[in-house]
């Protein structure tokens, strides 16, 4: 891949789901239980440009920009963890998926936990982490965004995530950074921020539900994360009945900052490790 072209992560397309245009990519085999991966924020499905080819060797994978993130269309009524979790059910139905593995890092973590708590039969295993589980456990820019006022970022656009993208560009090719920047252009950053503002009302509702999720779960995060500190992963590890908690030598972007260990851990999880977690 040249620095000027987007990598091959599969066949990239859009689908209309619940009236929204959703960007996704499909790759891999047609056999076995599929793996659905939701993109972290403020990034996109191209966050998994290193992981996707490895998983596609043995699995059917679908990479998803959830509503309001990446280049998928937003709508206010889905931009909170619980309603996003409900949307995930409709998304799986659209793709004809009755059971899946899910990789839902960052903003995907609380949404997929809502889904798994309500419809556990949909999930063979979960890979989560890097998502703030209580508002007082978030730090830095994320905490500022959680408590920001609606409309605050409307005129800022992608410049609102400029420091994040500049740091990301040290490891991530320029074409992908361009895709990330497009994900926050215009009003999109403010629309996406509505989701993390939703942590204030939704995360307290989620907390008592977590202990009922029996699905084998890998919690994976960066031990030096200054946005979502490791205490958030420990919060989940203390409550999920069947989990494994792994900290990588990285900050928030474990998929790039510790890419080798990240890929090996997740590949092994789907190959065999999740079966060793009691159901």
JSON list of N, CA, C and O in Angstrom, two decimals, residues 34-56:
[
{"chain": "A", "resi": 34, "resn": "UNK", "atom": "N", "xyz": [-19.28, -15.50, 11.58]},
{"chain": "A", "resi": 34, "resn": "UNK", "atom": "CA", "xyz": [-18.66, -14.25, 11.12]},
{"chain": "A", "resi": 34, "resn": "UNK", "atom": "C", "xyz": [-18.16, -13.41, 12.29]},
{"chain": "A", "resi": 34, "resn": "UNK", "atom": "O", "xyz": [-18.58, -13.60, 13.44]},
{"chain": "A", "resi": 35, "resn": "UNK", "atom": "N", "xyz": [-17.27, -12.48, 11.97]},
{"chain": "A", "resi": 35, "resn": "UNK", "atom": "CA", "xyz": [-16.77, -11.51, 12.93]},
{"chain": "A", "resi": 35, "resn": "UNK", "atom": "C", "xyz": [-17.19, -10.13, 12.46]},
{"chain": "A", "resi": 35, "resn": "UNK", "atom": "O", "xyz": [-16.88, -9.72, 11.34]},
{"chain": "A", "resi": 36, "resn": "UNK", "atom": "N", "xyz": [-17.90, -9.41, 13.31]},
{"chain": "A", "resi": 36, "resn": "UNK", "atom": "CA", "xyz": [-18.30, -8.03, 13.02]},
{"chain": "A", "resi": 36, "resn": "UNK", "atom": "C", "xyz": [-17.42, -7.10, 13.84]},
{"chain": "A", "resi": 36, "resn": "UNK", "atom": "O", "xyz": [-17.30, -7.27, 15.06]},
{"chain": "A", "resi": 37, "resn": "UNK", "atom": "N", "xyz": [-16.79, -6.13, 13.18]},
{"chain": "A", "resi": 37, "resn": "UNK", "atom": "CA", "xyz": [-15.90, -5.18, 13.85]},
{"chain": "A", "resi": 37, "resn": "UNK", "atom": "C", "xyz": [-16.46, -3.78, 13.68]},
{"chain": "A", "resi": 37, "resn": "UNK", "atom": "O", "xyz": [-16.71, -3.33, 12.55]},
{"chain": "A", "resi": 38, "resn": "UNK", "atom": "N", "xyz": [-16.67, -3.07, 14.78]},
{"chain": "A", "resi": 38, "resn": "UNK", "atom": "CA", "xyz": [-17.13, -1.68, 14.71]},
{"chain": "A", "resi": 38, "resn": "UNK", "atom": "C", "xyz": [-15.94, -0.75, 14.91]},
{"chain": "A", "resi": 38, "resn": "UNK", "atom": "O", "xyz": [-15.03, -1.03, 15.70]},
{"chain": "A", "resi": 39, "resn": "UNK", "atom": "N", "xyz": [-15.94, 0.36, 14.20]},
{"chain": "A", "resi": 39, "resn": "UNK", "atom": "CA", "xyz": [-14.79, 1.26, 14.19]},
{"chain": "A", "resi": 39, "resn": "UNK", "atom": "C", "xyz": [-14.72, 2.12, 15.44]},
{"chain": "A", "resi": 39, "resn": "UNK", "atom": "O", "xyz": [-15.75, 2.56, 15.97]},
{"chain": "A", "resi": 40, "resn": "UNK", "atom": "N", "xyz": [-13.51, 2.39, 15.93]},
{"chain": "A", "resi": 40, "resn": "UNK", "atom": "CA", "xyz": [-13.33, 3.33, 17.05]},
{"chain": "A", "resi": 40, "resn": "UNK", "atom": "C", "xyz": [-13.50, 4.78, 16.57]},
{"chain": "A", "resi": 40, "resn": "UNK", "atom": "O", "xyz": [-13.46, 5.06, 15.37]},
{"chain": "A", "resi": 41, "resn": "UNK", "atom": "N", "xyz": [-13.68, 5.66, 17.49]},
{"chain": "A", "resi": 41, "resn": "UNK", "atom": "CA", "xyz": [-13.88, 7.09, 17.21]},
{"chain": "A", "resi": 41, "resn": "UNK", "atom": "C", "xyz": [-12.66, 7.87, 17.69]},
{"chain": "A", "resi": 41, "resn": "UNK", "atom": "O", "xyz": [-12.12, 7.56, 18.75]},
{"chain": "A", "resi": 42, "resn": "UNK", "atom": "N", "xyz": [-12.17, 8.86, 16.94]},
{"chain": "A", "resi": 42, "resn": "UNK", "atom": "CA", "xyz": [-12.73, 9.46, 15.71]},
{"chain": "A", "resi": 42, "resn": "UNK", "atom": "C", "xyz": [-12.12, 8.87, 14.44]},
{"chain": "A", "resi": 42, "resn": "UNK", "atom": "O", "xyz": [-11.67, 9.61, 13.56]},
{"chain": "A", "resi": 43, "resn": "UNK", "atom": "N", "xyz": [-12.14, 7.58, 14.34]},
{"chain": "A", "resi": 43, "resn": "UNK", "atom": "CA", "xyz": [-11.51, 6.91, 13.21]},
{"chain": "A", "resi": 43, "resn": "UNK", "atom": "C", "xyz": [-12.58, 6.29, 12.31]},
{"chain": "A", "resi": 43, "resn": "UNK", "atom": "O", "xyz": [-13.64, 6.88, 12.12]},
{"chain": "A", "resi": 44, "resn": "UNK", "atom": "N", "xyz": [-12.30, 5.13, 11.72]},
{"chain": "A", "resi": 44, "resn": "UNK", "atom": "CA", "xyz": [-13.22, 4.53, 10.77]},
{"chain": "A", "resi": 44, "resn": "UNK", "atom": "C", "xyz": [-12.86, 3.06, 10.60]},
{"chain": "A", "resi": 44, "resn": "UNK", "atom": "O", "xyz": [-11.95, 2.55, 11.26]},
{"chain": "A", "resi": 45, "resn": "UNK", "atom": "N", "xyz": [-13.54, 2.40, 9.67]},
{"chain": "A", "resi": 45, "resn": "UNK", "atom": "CA", "xyz": [-13.26, 1.00, 9.40]},
{"chain": "A", "resi": 45, "resn": "UNK", "atom": "C", "xyz": [-11.80, 0.77, 9.00]},
{"chain": "A", "resi": 45, "resn": "UNK", "atom": "O", "xyz": [-11.28, -0.34, 9.17]},
{"chain": "A", "resi": 46, "resn": "UNK", "atom": "N", "xyz": [-11.13, 1.82, 8.53]},
{"chain": "A", "resi": 46, "resn": "UNK", "atom": "CA", "xyz": [-9.72, 1.66, 8.14]},
{"chain": "A", "resi": 46, "resn": "UNK", "atom": "C", "xyz": [-8.78, 1.59, 9.34]},
{"chain": "A", "resi": 46, "resn": "UNK", "atom": "O", "xyz": [-7.58, 1.33, 9.16]},
{"chain": "A", "resi": 47, "resn": "UNK", "atom": "N", "xyz": [-9.30, 1.78, 10.54]},
{"chain": "A", "resi": 47, "resn": "UNK", "atom": "CA", "xyz": [-8.49, 1.52, 11.74]},
{"chain": "A", "resi": 47, "resn": "UNK", "atom": "C", "xyz": [-7.97, 0.09, 11.75]},
{"chain": "A", "resi": 47, "resn": "UNK", "atom": "O", "xyz": [-6.91, -0.19, 12.31]},
{"chain": "A", "resi": 48, "resn": "UNK", "atom": "N", "xyz": [-8.72, -0.82, 11.13]},
{"chain": "A", "resi": 48, "resn": "UNK", "atom": "CA", "xyz": [-8.39, -2.24, 11.17]},
{"chain": "A", "resi": 48, "resn": "UNK", "atom": "C", "xyz": [-7.62, -2.68, 9.92]},
{"chain": "A", "resi": 48, "resn": "UNK", "atom": "O", "xyz": [-7.67, -3.86, 9.55]},
{"chain": "A", "resi": 49, "resn": "UNK", "atom": "N", "xyz": [-6.90, -1.75, 9.30]},
{"chain": "A", "resi": 49, "resn": "UNK", "atom": "CA", "xyz": [-6.19, -2.10, 8.07]},
{"chain": "A", "resi": 49, "resn": "UNK", "atom": "C", "xyz": [-5.09, -3.13, 8.31]},
{"chain": "A", "resi": 49, "resn": "UNK", "atom": "O", "xyz": [-4.70, -3.85, 7.38]},
{"chain": "A", "resi": 50, "resn": "UNK", "atom": "N", "xyz": [-4.59, -3.24, 9.53]},
{"chain": "A", "resi": 50, "resn": "UNK", "atom": "CA", "xyz": [-3.59, -4.27, 9.83]},
{"chain": "A", "resi": 50, "resn": "UNK", "atom": "C", "xyz": [-4.25, -5.58, 10.27]},
{"chain": "A", "resi": 50, "resn": "UNK", "atom": "O", "xyz": [-3.80, -6.67, 9.94]},
{"chain": "A", "resi": 51, "resn": "UNK", "atom": "N", "xyz": [-5.31, -5.49, 11.04]},
{"chain": "A", "resi": 51, "resn": "UNK", "atom": "CA", "xyz": [-5.98, -6.67, 11.58]},
{"chain": "A", "resi": 51, "resn": "UNK", "atom": "C", "xyz": [-6.83, -7.39, 10.54]},
{"chain": "A", "resi": 51, "resn": "UNK", "atom": "O", "xyz": [-6.84, -8.63, 10.50]},
{"chain": "A", "resi": 52, "resn": "UNK", "atom": "N", "xyz": [-7.53, -6.65, 9.70]},
{"chain": "A", "resi": 52, "resn": "UNK", "atom": "CA", "xyz": [-8.50, -7.26, 8.78]},
{"chain": "A", "resi": 52, "resn": "UNK", "atom": "C", "xyz": [-7.88, -8.33, 7.87]},
{"chain": "A", "resi": 52, "resn": "UNK", "atom": "O", "xyz": [-8.45, -9.43, 7.75]},
{"chain": "A", "resi": 53, "resn": "UNK", "atom": "N", "xyz": [-6.74, -8.08, 7.23]},
{"chain": "A", "resi": 53, "resn": "UNK", "atom": "CA", "xyz": [-6.19, -9.14, 6.36]},
{"chain": "A", "resi": 53, "resn": "UNK", "atom": "C", "xyz": [-5.87, -10.43, 7.11]},
{"chain": "A", "resi": 53, "resn": "UNK", "atom": "O", "xyz": [-6.06, -11.52, 6.56]},
{"chain": "A", "resi": 54, "resn": "UNK", "atom": "N", "xyz": [-5.42, -10.31, 8.34]},
{"chain": "A", "resi": 54, "resn": "UNK", "atom": "CA", "xyz": [-5.10, -11.50, 9.13]},
{"chain": "A", "resi": 54, "resn": "UNK", "atom": "C", "xyz": [-6.37, -12.29, 9.44]},
{"chain": "A", "resi": 54, "resn": "UNK", "atom": "O", "xyz": [-6.42, -13.51, 9.25]},
{"chain": "A", "resi": 55, "resn": "UNK", "atom": "N", "xyz": [-7.40, -11.61, 9.90]},
{"chain": "A", "resi": 55, "resn": "UNK", "atom": "CA", "xyz": [-8.64, -12.31, 10.23]},
{"chain": "A", "resi": 55, "resn": "UNK", "atom": "C", "xyz": [-9.30, -12.90, 9.00]},
{"chain": "A", "resi": 55, "resn": "UNK", "atom": "O", "xyz": [-9.89, -13.99, 9.05]},
{"chain": "A", "resi": 56, "resn": "UNK", "atom": "N", "xyz": [-9.19, -12.18, 7.87]},
{"chain": "A", "resi": 56, "resn": "UNK", "atom": "CA", "xyz": [-9.85, -12.63, 6.64]},
{"chain": "A", "resi": 56, "resn": "UNK", "atom": "C", "xyz": [-9.25, -13.92, 6.09]},
{"chain": "A", "resi": 56, "resn": "UNK", "atom": "O", "xyz": [-9.87, -14.60, 5.27]}
]
